[in-house]
CSV table of C-alpha atoms in Angstrom, one decimal:
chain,number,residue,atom,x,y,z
A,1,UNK,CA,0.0,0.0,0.0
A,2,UNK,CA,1.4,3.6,-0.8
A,3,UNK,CA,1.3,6.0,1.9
A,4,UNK,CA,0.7,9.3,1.8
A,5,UNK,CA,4.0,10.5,2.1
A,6,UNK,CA,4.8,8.5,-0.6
A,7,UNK,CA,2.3,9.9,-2.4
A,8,UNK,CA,3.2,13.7,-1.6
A,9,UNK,CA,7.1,12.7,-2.8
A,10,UNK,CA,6.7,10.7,-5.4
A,11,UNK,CA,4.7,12.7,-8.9
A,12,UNK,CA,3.8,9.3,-10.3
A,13,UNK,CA,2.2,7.8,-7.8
A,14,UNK,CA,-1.6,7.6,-7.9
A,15,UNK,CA,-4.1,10.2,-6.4
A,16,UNK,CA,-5.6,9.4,-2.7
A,17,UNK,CA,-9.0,9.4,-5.3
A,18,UNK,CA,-8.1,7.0,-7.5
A,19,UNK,CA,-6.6,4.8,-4.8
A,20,UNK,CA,-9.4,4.7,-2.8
A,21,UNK,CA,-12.2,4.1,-5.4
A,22,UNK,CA,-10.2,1.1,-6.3
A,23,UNK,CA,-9.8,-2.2,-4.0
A,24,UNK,CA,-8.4,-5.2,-5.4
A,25,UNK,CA,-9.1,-4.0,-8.8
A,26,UNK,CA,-12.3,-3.6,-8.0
A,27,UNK,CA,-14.0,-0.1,-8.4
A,28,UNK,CA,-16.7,1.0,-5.4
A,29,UNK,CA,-20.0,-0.5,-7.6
A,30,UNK,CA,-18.3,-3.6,-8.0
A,31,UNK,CA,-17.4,-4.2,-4.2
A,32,UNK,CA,-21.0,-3.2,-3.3
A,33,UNK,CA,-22.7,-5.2,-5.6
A,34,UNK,CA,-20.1,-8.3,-4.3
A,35,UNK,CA,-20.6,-7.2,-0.7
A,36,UNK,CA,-24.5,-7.3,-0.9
A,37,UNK,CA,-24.6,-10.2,-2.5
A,38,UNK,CA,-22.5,-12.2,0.4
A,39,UNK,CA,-24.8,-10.9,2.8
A,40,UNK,CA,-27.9,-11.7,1.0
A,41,UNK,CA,-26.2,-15.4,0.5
A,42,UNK,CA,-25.5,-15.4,4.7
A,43,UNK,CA,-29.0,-14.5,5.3
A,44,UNK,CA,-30.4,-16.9,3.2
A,45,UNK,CA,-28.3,-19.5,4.8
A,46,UNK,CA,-28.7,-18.7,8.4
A,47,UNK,CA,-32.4,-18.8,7.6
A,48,UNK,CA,-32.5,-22.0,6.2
A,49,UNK,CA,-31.2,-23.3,9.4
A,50,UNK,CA,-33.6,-21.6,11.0
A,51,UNK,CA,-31.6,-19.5,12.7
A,52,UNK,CA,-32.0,-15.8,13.7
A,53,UNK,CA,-29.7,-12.9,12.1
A,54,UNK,CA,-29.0,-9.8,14.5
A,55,UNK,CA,-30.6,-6.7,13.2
A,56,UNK,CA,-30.7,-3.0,14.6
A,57,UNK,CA,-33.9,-1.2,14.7
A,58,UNK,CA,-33.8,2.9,16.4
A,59,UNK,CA,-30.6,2.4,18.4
A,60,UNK,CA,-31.5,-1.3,19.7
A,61,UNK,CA,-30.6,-4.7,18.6
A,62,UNK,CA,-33.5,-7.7,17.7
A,63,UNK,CA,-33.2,-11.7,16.5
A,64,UNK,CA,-35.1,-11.5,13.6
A,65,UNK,CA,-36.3,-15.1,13.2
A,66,UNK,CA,-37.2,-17.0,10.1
A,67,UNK,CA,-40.5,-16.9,11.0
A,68,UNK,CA,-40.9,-13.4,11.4
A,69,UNK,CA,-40.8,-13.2,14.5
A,70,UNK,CA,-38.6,-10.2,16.5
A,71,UNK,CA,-36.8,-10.3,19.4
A,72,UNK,CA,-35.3,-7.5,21.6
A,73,UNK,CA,-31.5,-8.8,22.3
A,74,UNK,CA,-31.0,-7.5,25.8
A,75,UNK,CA,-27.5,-5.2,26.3
C-alpha cells in the first residue's frame, strides 16, 4: 500500500481518489454489488437453518427469526 507521504514525494504515484475508489481491482459499484450479495447469501443461509440474524432497529438490537418473529436482544 502507498502511503501518503509517498504519495506527496513521489509525482507518479496515484491520487488518494483513485486509490481509494479502487480495491483489489475492484472499483466502489463492483465491491458493493459483491458485498450485498455475500450478505444476502448469509441470510439466506442462516435462515435456512432456522436461525436468527441480528438486526438493529432505532438504536436497539433484535433476533429476527425466520418466522418473522422479532426479538429484543437485551445489552
Amino acid at each position: 500500500m502507498t502511503t501518503v507521504n509517498e504519495m506527496l514525494i513521489s509525482p507518479s504515484a496515484p491520487s488518494l481518489e483513485e486509490e481509494s475508489s479502487n480495491f483489489m481491482g475492484l472499483q466502489d459499484a463492483e465491491v458493493d454489488i459483491i458485498s450485498q450479495e455475500a450478505v444476502a447469501r448469509a441470510i439466506a443461509q442462516k435462515q435456512a437453518r432456522g436461525l436468527p440474524i441480528s438486526i438493529w432497529n432505532n438504536g436497539n438490537p433484535y433476533y429476527k427469526y425466520p418466522d418473522g418473529r422479532i426479538e429484543h436482544i437485551q445489552v
